[in-house]
Amino acid sequence: MIDYPTLKIIWWLLVGVLLVGFAIMDGHDMGVGTLLPFVGKGDEERRVVINTVGPHWDGNQVWFITGGGAIFAAWPLVYATAFSGFYWAMLAVLWALFFRPVGFDYRSKIHNATWRSTWDWGLFVGGAVPPLIFGVAFGNLLQGVPFGFDDYLISTYTGTFWQLLNPFALLAGVVSSAMITMHGGTYLAHRTEGSIQQRAVRGAVGAALVMVLAFVGAGLWLKFGDIEGYVITSQIDPAALPDPMSKTVARSADAWWLNYRQQPLLWLLPALGIAGALAAATLVAARRTLSAFIASALALVGVIGTAGAAMFPFVMPSSSQPNASLTVWDSVSSHLTLGLMFWATLIFMPLIVFYTAWAYRVMRGKVTAEHIRANEHTAY
C-alpha cells in the first residue's frame, strides 16, 4: 500500500482535481444559467440557450457531489468544521441549486409567458448564486475562519454569517462569479449562432476582463493589504495520526507567498489564470469558440490552483485559534481509508471522464431555433 504521507498529498491533489472538474464541467452550466436572461431575448431564444446545457447539467453535477463526498471521506474534520462555520452559506447554495432541476423540468411545460420568465430567473439564481458563495468562502479561508476545538475535538464556530461578507471575501466572490460567467459564455458561443452567439461573446469578454481585474486586485490586496497568512512553526510528522492540535501556528503578512518564494514555478498558476482569461476573451471574439472554451478552462485551473498553492499545507485556517488550523497532514482519514478511496478513484474516475466525453460527442453541434421548433415536445 502507498505510504501515509504520500496518500495525504495525493488526496490534497485529488480534491483539487475534483474542485477544478466541478468548476469546468458544472461551471459552464452555471455560467449559461447566469447569462440566460440577458442573452436570450424572447421565449424561443431562451429555449435555445437552455438546450445547450439541458442534456448535460445533471451529469455534470456529479462532480459537485463527488467532490463533497471526497471531502467527507478524506477530510472528515474539514467537512464537519466547514459545514458548521459555513452552515447558512451552504444552505443558500443548496436553496439556489434547487431551482435548477425544477427549472429545467417545468419551465417549458406550460405555454405561459409569466410562468416561463419566472423559471428563467430561477435558473439564473441557480447559476449565479453558488459561484458567488463559493468565491466568498475561499476569500474567508484566505483570511482564516473563526473556529476552535475543545478537548474532544468538537469544533465551534465563533463568528456570524454577516462576518463572512467582508470586503475581501466579496472581491473573491466577484472573481469566482466572473470566471464562471466567462466559462459559460464561451461554451454558449460554441453551441449557438447568430444574435445569441453575439450576446454570449459580449458576456464572455466582459466577464473575462472583470475576472482578470478582480483576480489581480485580490492578489495585490493579499500582498500589500492587512491580511495575514498562516505558517506552521513547529515540527510536523507527515506520517502521524490526525491531530489538529499537535502543532503551533503563527500568522505572518508574507505567509501566503512563502510557497511561491520557495517554488518559483508556482507563479505559472496565476499567470495561467490571467493569460487563460485574456486568451479566452480574444479567441471567443474571433469566433474560435472551442479554443476559447479550452483557454477558459485553463484559466479556471490557474485561479483555483493559485489559491491552493498559496495555502498549502493549510486547508482551513483558524483565525480565533491558529493552532487548531486544519492542514493536509492532520485533518485526514486513516491510512486504510485513504488507500481504499485512492484505488476506487483510480478505477471509477476514468469511467466518468469517458462517459462524459462520449455524451458530449453524441450531442455536439449547434443548437438552433429550427431545432427547437422541430422538437417542440422533446426539447427543454
CSV table of C-alpha atoms in Angstrom, one decimal:
chain,number,residue,atom,x,y,z
A,1,MET,CA,0.0,0.0,0.0
A,2,ILE,CA,1.1,3.6,-0.6
A,3,ASP,CA,2.6,5.2,2.5
A,4,TYR,CA,0.5,7.5,4.6
A,5,PRO,CA,2.3,10.8,3.9
A,6,THR,CA,2.2,10.2,0.1
A,7,LEU,CA,-1.6,9.4,0.3
A,8,LYS,CA,-2.2,12.7,2.2
A,9,ILE,CA,-0.6,14.6,-0.6
A,10,ILE,CA,-2.4,12.5,-3.3
A,11,TRP,CA,-5.7,13.3,-1.7
A,12,TRP,CA,-4.9,17.0,-1.5
A,13,LEU,CA,-4.3,16.8,-5.2
A,14,LEU,CA,-7.4,14.7,-5.9
A,15,VAL,CA,-9.7,17.0,-4.0
A,16,GLY,CA,-8.2,19.8,-6.1
A,17,VAL,CA,-8.9,17.9,-9.3
A,18,LEU,CA,-12.5,17.3,-8.3
A,19,LEU,CA,-13.0,21.0,-7.5
A,20,VAL,CA,-11.4,22.0,-10.8
A,21,GLY,CA,-13.5,19.4,-12.6
A,22,PHE,CA,-16.7,20.8,-10.9
A,23,ALA,CA,-15.7,24.3,-11.9
A,24,ILE,CA,-15.1,23.4,-15.5
A,25,MET,CA,-17.9,20.9,-16.1
A,26,ASP,CA,-20.8,22.2,-13.9
A,27,GLY,CA,-19.3,25.7,-14.0
A,28,HIS,CA,-20.2,26.2,-17.7
A,29,ASP,CA,-23.7,25.1,-17.0
A,30,MET,CA,-24.0,27.7,-14.2
A,31,GLY,CA,-22.4,30.3,-16.4
A,32,VAL,CA,-25.0,29.7,-19.1
A,33,GLY,CA,-27.7,30.0,-16.4
A,34,THR,CA,-26.2,33.3,-15.2
A,35,LEU,CA,-26.3,34.6,-18.8
A,36,LEU,CA,-29.8,33.2,-19.7
A,37,PRO,CA,-32.0,36.2,-19.0
A,38,PHE,CA,-29.6,38.5,-20.8
A,39,VAL,CA,-28.5,36.6,-24.0
A,40,GLY,CA,-32.0,35.2,-24.7
A,41,LYS,CA,-34.4,37.8,-26.0
A,42,GLY,CA,-37.8,36.1,-26.1
A,43,ASP,CA,-39.0,32.6,-25.3
A,44,GLU,CA,-37.6,30.8,-28.3
A,45,GLU,CA,-34.1,32.2,-27.9
A,46,ARG,CA,-34.1,31.3,-24.2
A,47,ARG,CA,-35.1,27.7,-25.1
A,48,VAL,CA,-32.1,27.6,-27.4
A,49,VAL,CA,-29.9,28.7,-24.5
A,50,ILE,CA,-31.4,26.2,-22.1
A,51,ASN,CA,-31.0,23.3,-24.6
A,52,THR,CA,-27.2,23.9,-24.9
A,53,VAL,CA,-26.9,22.6,-21.3
A,54,GLY,CA,-30.2,20.8,-20.7
A,55,PRO,CA,-29.0,17.3,-21.6
A,56,HIS,CA,-25.8,17.5,-19.6
A,57,TRP,CA,-26.3,19.6,-16.5
A,58,ASP,CA,-27.3,16.8,-14.1
A,59,GLY,CA,-24.4,14.6,-15.2
A,60,ASN,CA,-22.0,17.5,-14.7
A,61,GLN,CA,-23.3,18.0,-11.2
A,62,VAL,CA,-21.8,14.6,-10.3
A,63,TRP,CA,-18.5,16.5,-9.9
A,64,PHE,CA,-20.1,18.6,-7.2
A,65,ILE,CA,-21.5,15.5,-5.4
A,66,THR,CA,-18.3,13.6,-5.8
A,67,GLY,CA,-16.2,16.5,-4.5
A,68,GLY,CA,-18.4,16.8,-1.4
A,69,GLY,CA,-18.2,13.1,-0.8
A,70,ALA,CA,-14.4,13.1,-1.2
A,71,ILE,CA,-14.0,15.9,1.4
A,72,PHE,CA,-16.4,14.0,3.7
A,73,ALA,CA,-14.4,10.7,3.4
A,74,ALA,CA,-10.8,12.1,3.0
A,75,TRP,CA,-11.0,15.2,5.3
A,76,PRO,CA,-13.8,14.5,7.8
A,77,LEU,CA,-12.6,17.3,10.2
A,78,VAL,CA,-12.7,19.8,7.3
A,79,TYR,CA,-16.1,18.6,6.3
A,80,ALA,CA,-17.6,18.9,9.8
A,81,THR,CA,-16.0,22.2,10.6
A,82,ALA,CA,-16.8,23.8,7.2
A,83,PHE,CA,-20.5,22.8,7.4
A,84,SER,CA,-20.6,24.2,10.9
A,85,GLY,CA,-18.9,27.6,10.1
A,86,PHE,CA,-20.4,28.0,6.7
A,87,TYR,CA,-23.8,26.5,7.6
A,88,TRP,CA,-26.1,29.3,6.3
A,89,ALA,CA,-23.8,29.8,3.3
A,90,MET,CA,-24.1,26.2,2.4
A,91,LEU,CA,-27.8,26.2,2.8
A,92,ALA,CA,-28.0,29.2,0.5
A,93,VAL,CA,-26.1,27.2,-2.2
A,94,LEU,CA,-28.5,24.3,-1.8
A,95,TRP,CA,-31.5,26.5,-1.9
A,96,ALA,CA,-30.2,28.1,-5.1
A,97,LEU,CA,-29.4,24.7,-6.6
A,98,PHE,CA,-33.0,23.6,-6.1
A,99,PHE,CA,-34.1,26.0,-8.9
A,100,ARG,CA,-32.1,24.0,-11.4
A,101,PRO,CA,-33.8,20.6,-11.6
A,102,VAL,CA,-37.3,22.1,-11.3
A,103,GLY,CA,-36.5,24.9,-13.6
A,104,PHE,CA,-35.2,22.6,-16.4
A,105,ASP,CA,-38.1,20.2,-16.0
A,106,TYR,CA,-41.0,22.6,-15.5
A,107,ARG,CA,-40.0,25.7,-17.4
A,108,SER,CA,-41.5,24.7,-20.8
A,109,LYS,CA,-44.4,22.5,-19.5
A,110,ILE,CA,-46.8,25.4,-19.7
A,111,HIS,CA,-47.2,27.9,-22.5
A,112,ASN,CA,-47.4,31.0,-20.3
A,113,ALA,CA,-45.0,33.9,-20.5
A,114,THR,CA,-45.1,34.7,-16.8
A,115,TRP,CA,-44.5,31.1,-15.9
A,116,ARG,CA,-41.6,30.7,-18.2
A,117,SER,CA,-40.0,34.0,-17.3
A,118,THR,CA,-40.2,33.1,-13.6
A,119,TRP,CA,-38.4,29.9,-14.2
A,120,ASP,CA,-35.8,31.7,-16.3
A,121,TRP,CA,-34.9,33.9,-13.4
A,122,GLY,CA,-34.9,30.8,-11.2
A,123,LEU,CA,-32.3,29.2,-13.4
A,124,PHE,CA,-30.4,32.5,-13.2
A,125,VAL,CA,-30.4,32.2,-9.4
A,126,GLY,CA,-29.3,28.6,-9.6
A,127,GLY,CA,-26.4,29.5,-11.9
A,128,ALA,CA,-25.3,32.8,-10.3
A,129,VAL,CA,-25.6,32.3,-6.6
A,130,PRO,CA,-23.4,29.1,-6.0
A,131,PRO,CA,-20.2,30.5,-7.7
A,132,LEU,CA,-20.5,33.8,-5.8
A,133,ILE,CA,-20.9,32.0,-2.4
A,134,PHE,CA,-18.0,29.6,-3.2
A,135,GLY,CA,-15.8,32.5,-4.0
A,136,VAL,CA,-16.8,34.3,-0.8
A,137,ALA,CA,-16.0,31.0,1.1
A,138,PHE,CA,-12.5,30.9,-0.5
A,139,GLY,CA,-12.0,34.6,0.4
A,140,ASN,CA,-12.7,33.7,4.1
A,141,LEU,CA,-10.4,30.7,4.0
A,142,LEU,CA,-7.5,33.0,2.9
A,143,GLN,CA,-8.3,35.3,5.9
A,144,GLY,CA,-8.9,32.5,8.4
A,145,VAL,CA,-12.2,31.2,9.8
A,146,PRO,CA,-13.1,31.9,13.4
A,147,PHE,CA,-13.4,28.3,14.9
A,148,GLY,CA,-11.7,26.2,17.5
A,149,PHE,CA,-11.7,22.8,19.1
A,150,ASP,CA,-12.4,21.6,22.6
A,151,ASP,CA,-10.7,18.7,24.4
A,152,TYR,CA,-12.9,16.3,22.5
A,153,LEU,CA,-12.1,17.8,19.1
A,154,ILE,CA,-15.6,19.2,18.8
A,155,SER,CA,-15.4,22.3,16.6
A,156,THR,CA,-17.2,25.5,17.5
A,157,TYR,CA,-17.7,28.4,15.1
A,158,THR,CA,-17.4,31.7,16.9
A,159,GLY,CA,-18.3,34.1,14.0
A,160,THR,CA,-21.5,35.1,12.4
A,161,PHE,CA,-23.0,34.8,8.9
A,162,TRP,CA,-22.5,38.5,8.2
A,163,GLN,CA,-18.8,38.3,9.1
A,164,LEU,CA,-18.4,36.1,6.1
A,165,LEU,CA,-19.5,39.0,3.8
A,166,ASN,CA,-16.4,41.1,4.4
A,167,PRO,CA,-14.9,43.2,1.6
A,168,PHE,CA,-12.0,40.9,0.6
A,169,ALA,CA,-14.3,37.8,0.6
A,170,LEU,CA,-16.8,39.7,-1.6
A,171,LEU,CA,-13.9,40.5,-4.0
A,172,ALA,CA,-13.1,36.8,-4.1
A,173,GLY,CA,-16.7,36.2,-4.9
A,174,VAL,CA,-16.5,38.6,-7.8
A,175,VAL,CA,-13.5,36.6,-9.2
A,176,SER,CA,-15.4,33.3,-8.9
A,177,SER,CA,-18.6,34.7,-10.4
A,178,ALA,CA,-16.9,36.4,-13.3
A,179,MET,CA,-14.8,33.4,-14.2
A,180,ILE,CA,-17.8,31.1,-14.2
A,181,THR,CA,-19.8,33.5,-16.3
A,182,MET,CA,-16.8,33.8,-18.7
A,183,HIS,CA,-16.7,30.0,-18.9
A,184,GLY,CA,-20.4,29.7,-19.6
A,185,GLY,CA,-20.2,32.5,-22.2
A,186,THR,CA,-17.5,30.7,-24.2
A,187,TYR,CA,-19.5,27.4,-24.1
A,188,LEU,CA,-22.7,29.2,-25.1
A,189,ALA,CA,-20.8,30.9,-28.0
A,190,HIS,CA,-19.6,27.5,-29.1
A,191,ARG,CA,-23.1,25.9,-29.1
A,192,THR,CA,-25.1,28.8,-30.7
A,193,GLU,CA,-25.1,31.1,-33.6
A,194,GLY,CA,-26.5,34.4,-34.8
A,195,SER,CA,-27.6,37.0,-32.3
A,196,ILE,CA,-27.5,34.7,-29.3
A,197,GLN,CA,-23.8,33.9,-30.0
A,198,GLN,CA,-23.1,37.6,-30.4
A,199,ARG,CA,-24.5,38.4,-27.0
A,200,ALA,CA,-22.7,35.4,-25.5
A,201,VAL,CA,-19.5,36.7,-26.9
A,202,ARG,CA,-20.0,40.1,-25.3
A,203,GLY,CA,-20.9,38.5,-22.0
A,204,ALA,CA,-17.8,36.2,-22.1
A,205,VAL,CA,-15.4,39.0,-23.0
A,206,GLY,CA,-16.8,41.4,-20.3
A,207,ALA,CA,-16.7,38.7,-17.6
A,208,ALA,CA,-13.1,37.7,-18.6
A,209,LEU,CA,-12.0,41.3,-18.2
A,210,VAL,CA,-13.8,41.7,-14.8
A,211,MET,CA,-12.2,38.4,-13.7
A,212,VAL,CA,-8.7,39.5,-14.5
A,213,LEU,CA,-9.1,42.9,-12.8
A,214,ALA,CA,-10.6,41.3,-9.7
A,215,PHE,CA,-8.1,38.5,-9.6
A,216,VAL,CA,-5.1,40.9,-9.8
A,217,GLY,CA,-6.8,43.2,-7.3
A,218,ALA,CA,-7.2,40.3,-4.8
A,219,GLY,CA,-3.6,39.3,-5.2
A,220,LEU,CA,-2.4,42.9,-4.6
A,221,TRP,CA,-4.7,43.1,-1.5
A,222,LEU,CA,-3.1,39.9,-0.1
A,223,LYS,CA,0.4,41.3,-0.8
A,224,PHE,CA,0.0,44.9,0.4
A,225,GLY,CA,-3.1,44.8,2.5
A,226,ASP,CA,-3.7,43.9,6.1
A,227,ILE,CA,-4.5,40.2,5.5
A,228,GLU,CA,-2.1,37.9,7.3
A,229,GLY,CA,-1.5,34.3,6.3
A,230,TYR,CA,-0.6,31.3,8.4
A,231,VAL,CA,2.6,29.3,8.8
A,232,ILE,CA,3.4,26.2,10.8
A,233,THR,CA,6.2,27.0,13.3
A,234,SER,CA,6.6,23.5,14.9
A,235,GLN,CA,7.9,20.2,13.6
A,236,ILE,CA,5.4,18.1,11.6
A,237,ASP,CA,5.4,14.4,11.3
A,238,PRO,CA,3.7,13.7,7.9
A,239,ALA,CA,3.1,10.0,9.0
A,240,ALA,CA,1.5,10.9,12.3
A,241,LEU,CA,-2.2,10.1,13.0
A,242,PRO,CA,-4.6,13.0,12.6
A,243,ASP,CA,-4.5,15.5,15.5
A,244,PRO,CA,-5.0,19.2,14.5
A,245,MET,CA,-3.9,20.4,18.0
A,246,SER,CA,-0.4,18.8,17.7
A,247,LYS,CA,1.3,21.8,16.1
A,248,THR,CA,1.9,25.5,16.6
A,249,VAL,CA,0.8,28.1,14.0
A,250,ALA,CA,1.8,31.7,13.6
A,251,ARG,CA,0.4,34.5,11.5
A,252,SER,CA,2.6,36.4,9.1
A,253,ALA,CA,1.9,39.1,6.4
A,254,ASP,CA,4.0,37.1,3.9
A,255,ALA,CA,2.8,33.6,4.8
A,256,TRP,CA,0.7,33.1,1.7
A,257,TRP,CA,3.6,34.0,-0.5
A,258,LEU,CA,6.1,31.6,1.1
A,259,ASN,CA,5.4,28.7,-1.2
A,260,TYR,CA,5.9,31.0,-4.2
A,261,ARG,CA,9.3,32.2,-3.0
A,262,GLN,CA,10.4,28.6,-2.3
A,263,GLN,CA,9.0,27.2,-5.6
A,264,PRO,CA,9.1,29.9,-8.3
A,265,LEU,CA,7.4,27.6,-10.8
A,266,LEU,CA,4.2,28.1,-8.9
A,267,TRP,CA,4.0,31.6,-10.4
A,268,LEU,CA,2.9,29.8,-13.6
A,269,LEU,CA,-0.5,29.2,-11.9
A,270,PRO,CA,-1.6,32.9,-11.5
A,271,ALA,CA,0.0,33.5,-14.9
A,272,LEU,CA,-2.2,30.8,-16.4
A,273,GLY,CA,-5.3,32.3,-14.7
A,274,ILE,CA,-4.6,35.7,-16.3
A,275,ALA,CA,-3.4,34.5,-19.6
A,276,GLY,CA,-6.1,32.0,-20.0
A,277,ALA,CA,-8.9,34.5,-19.4
A,278,LEU,CA,-7.3,37.1,-21.8
A,279,ALA,CA,-6.8,34.3,-24.4
A,280,ALA,CA,-10.4,33.2,-23.9
A,281,ALA,CA,-11.7,36.7,-24.5
A,282,THR,CA,-9.5,37.2,-27.6
A,283,LEU,CA,-10.4,33.8,-29.1
A,284,VAL,CA,-14.2,34.0,-28.5
A,285,ALA,CA,-14.2,37.5,-30.0
A,286,ALA,CA,-12.6,35.9,-33.1
A,287,ARG,CA,-15.3,33.2,-33.0
A,288,ARG,CA,-12.7,30.5,-32.3
A,289,THR,CA,-15.1,29.2,-29.7
A,290,LEU,CA,-13.7,25.7,-29.0
A,291,SER,CA,-10.2,27.2,-28.4
A,292,ALA,CA,-11.8,29.9,-26.3
A,293,PHE,CA,-13.5,27.3,-24.1
A,294,ILE,CA,-10.3,25.4,-23.6
A,295,ALA,CA,-8.5,28.6,-22.7
A,296,SER,CA,-11.3,29.5,-20.3
A,297,ALA,CA,-10.9,26.1,-18.6
A,298,LEU,CA,-7.2,26.6,-18.2
A,299,ALA,CA,-7.9,30.0,-16.6
A,300,LEU,CA,-10.1,28.2,-14.0
A,301,VAL,CA,-7.2,25.8,-13.3
A,302,GLY,CA,-4.9,28.7,-12.8
A,303,VAL,CA,-7.2,30.6,-10.5
A,304,ILE,CA,-8.1,27.7,-8.3
A,305,GLY,CA,-4.6,26.4,-8.3
A,306,THR,CA,-3.2,29.8,-7.3
A,307,ALA,CA,-5.3,29.7,-4.1
A,308,GLY,CA,-4.5,26.1,-3.3
A,309,ALA,CA,-0.7,26.6,-3.8
A,310,ALA,CA,-0.7,29.7,-1.6
A,311,MET,CA,-2.5,28.0,1.3
A,312,PHE,CA,-0.7,24.6,1.2
A,313,PRO,CA,-0.5,22.8,3.6
A,314,PHE,CA,-3.4,24.6,5.1
A,315,VAL,CA,-6.9,23.6,4.2
A,316,MET,CA,-9.0,25.6,6.7
A,317,PRO,CA,-7.0,28.1,8.9
A,318,SER,CA,-8.5,29.2,12.2
A,319,SER,CA,-8.3,32.9,13.0
A,320,SER,CA,-9.5,32.6,16.6
A,321,GLN,CA,-7.4,29.5,17.5
A,322,PRO,CA,-4.5,29.3,14.9
A,323,ASN,CA,-3.1,26.1,16.4
A,324,ALA,CA,-6.4,24.4,15.5
A,325,SER,CA,-6.0,25.2,11.8
A,326,LEU,CA,-6.7,22.2,9.7
A,327,THR,CA,-4.0,21.1,7.3
A,328,VAL,CA,-3.2,18.4,4.8
A,329,TRP,CA,-1.3,16.5,7.5
A,330,ASP,CA,-3.7,16.5,10.4
A,331,SER,CA,-7.3,16.6,9.2
A,332,VAL,CA,-7.4,13.4,7.1
A,333,SER,CA,-8.9,10.0,7.5
A,334,SER,CA,-7.0,6.8,8.3
A,335,HIS,CA,-4.3,5.3,6.2
A,336,LEU,CA,-6.6,2.4,5.2
A,337,THR,CA,-9.5,4.8,4.2
A,338,LEU,CA,-7.3,7.0,2.0
A,339,GLY,CA,-5.8,3.9,0.4
A,340,LEU,CA,-9.2,2.3,-0.4
A,341,MET,CA,-10.5,5.6,-1.7
A,342,PHE,CA,-7.5,6.0,-3.9
A,343,TRP,CA,-7.9,2.7,-5.7
A,344,ALA,CA,-11.6,3.3,-6.1
A,345,THR,CA,-11.0,6.7,-7.6
A,346,LEU,CA,-8.3,5.2,-9.9
A,347,ILE,CA,-11.0,2.8,-11.3
A,348,PHE,CA,-14.1,5.0,-11.4
A,349,MET,CA,-12.9,8.4,-12.4
A,350,PRO,CA,-11.7,7.4,-15.9
A,351,LEU,CA,-15.1,5.8,-16.4
A,352,ILE,CA,-16.8,9.1,-15.5
A,353,VAL,CA,-14.5,11.0,-17.8
A,354,PHE,CA,-15.0,8.5,-20.7
A,355,TYR,CA,-18.8,8.6,-20.3
A,356,THR,CA,-18.9,12.4,-20.2
A,357,ALA,CA,-16.7,12.7,-23.3
A,358,TRP,CA,-19.0,10.2,-25.1
A,359,ALA,CA,-22.1,12.1,-24.1
A,360,TYR,CA,-20.7,15.4,-25.3
A,361,ARG,CA,-19.6,13.9,-28.6
A,362,VAL,CA,-23.0,12.4,-29.3
A,363,MET,CA,-24.8,15.7,-28.5
A,364,ARG,CA,-22.3,18.0,-30.2
A,365,GLY,CA,-23.2,20.7,-32.7
A,366,LYS,CA,-25.1,23.9,-32.7
A,367,VAL,CA,-28.5,24.4,-31.0
A,368,THR,CA,-30.8,26.5,-33.2
A,369,ALA,CA,-34.3,27.9,-33.2
A,370,GLU,CA,-35.1,25.5,-36.0
A,371,HIS,CA,-34.1,22.6,-33.8
A,372,ILE,CA,-36.4,23.8,-31.1
A,373,ARG,CA,-39.3,24.1,-33.4
A,374,ALA,CA,-38.7,20.7,-34.9
A,375,ASN,CA,-38.5,19.1,-31.4
A,376,GLU,CA,-41.2,21.1,-29.6
A,377,HIS,CA,-42.2,18.3,-27.3
A,378,THR,CA,-38.8,16.8,-26.5
A,379,ALA,CA,-36.6,20.0,-26.2
A,380,TYR,CA,-36.3,21.8,-22.9
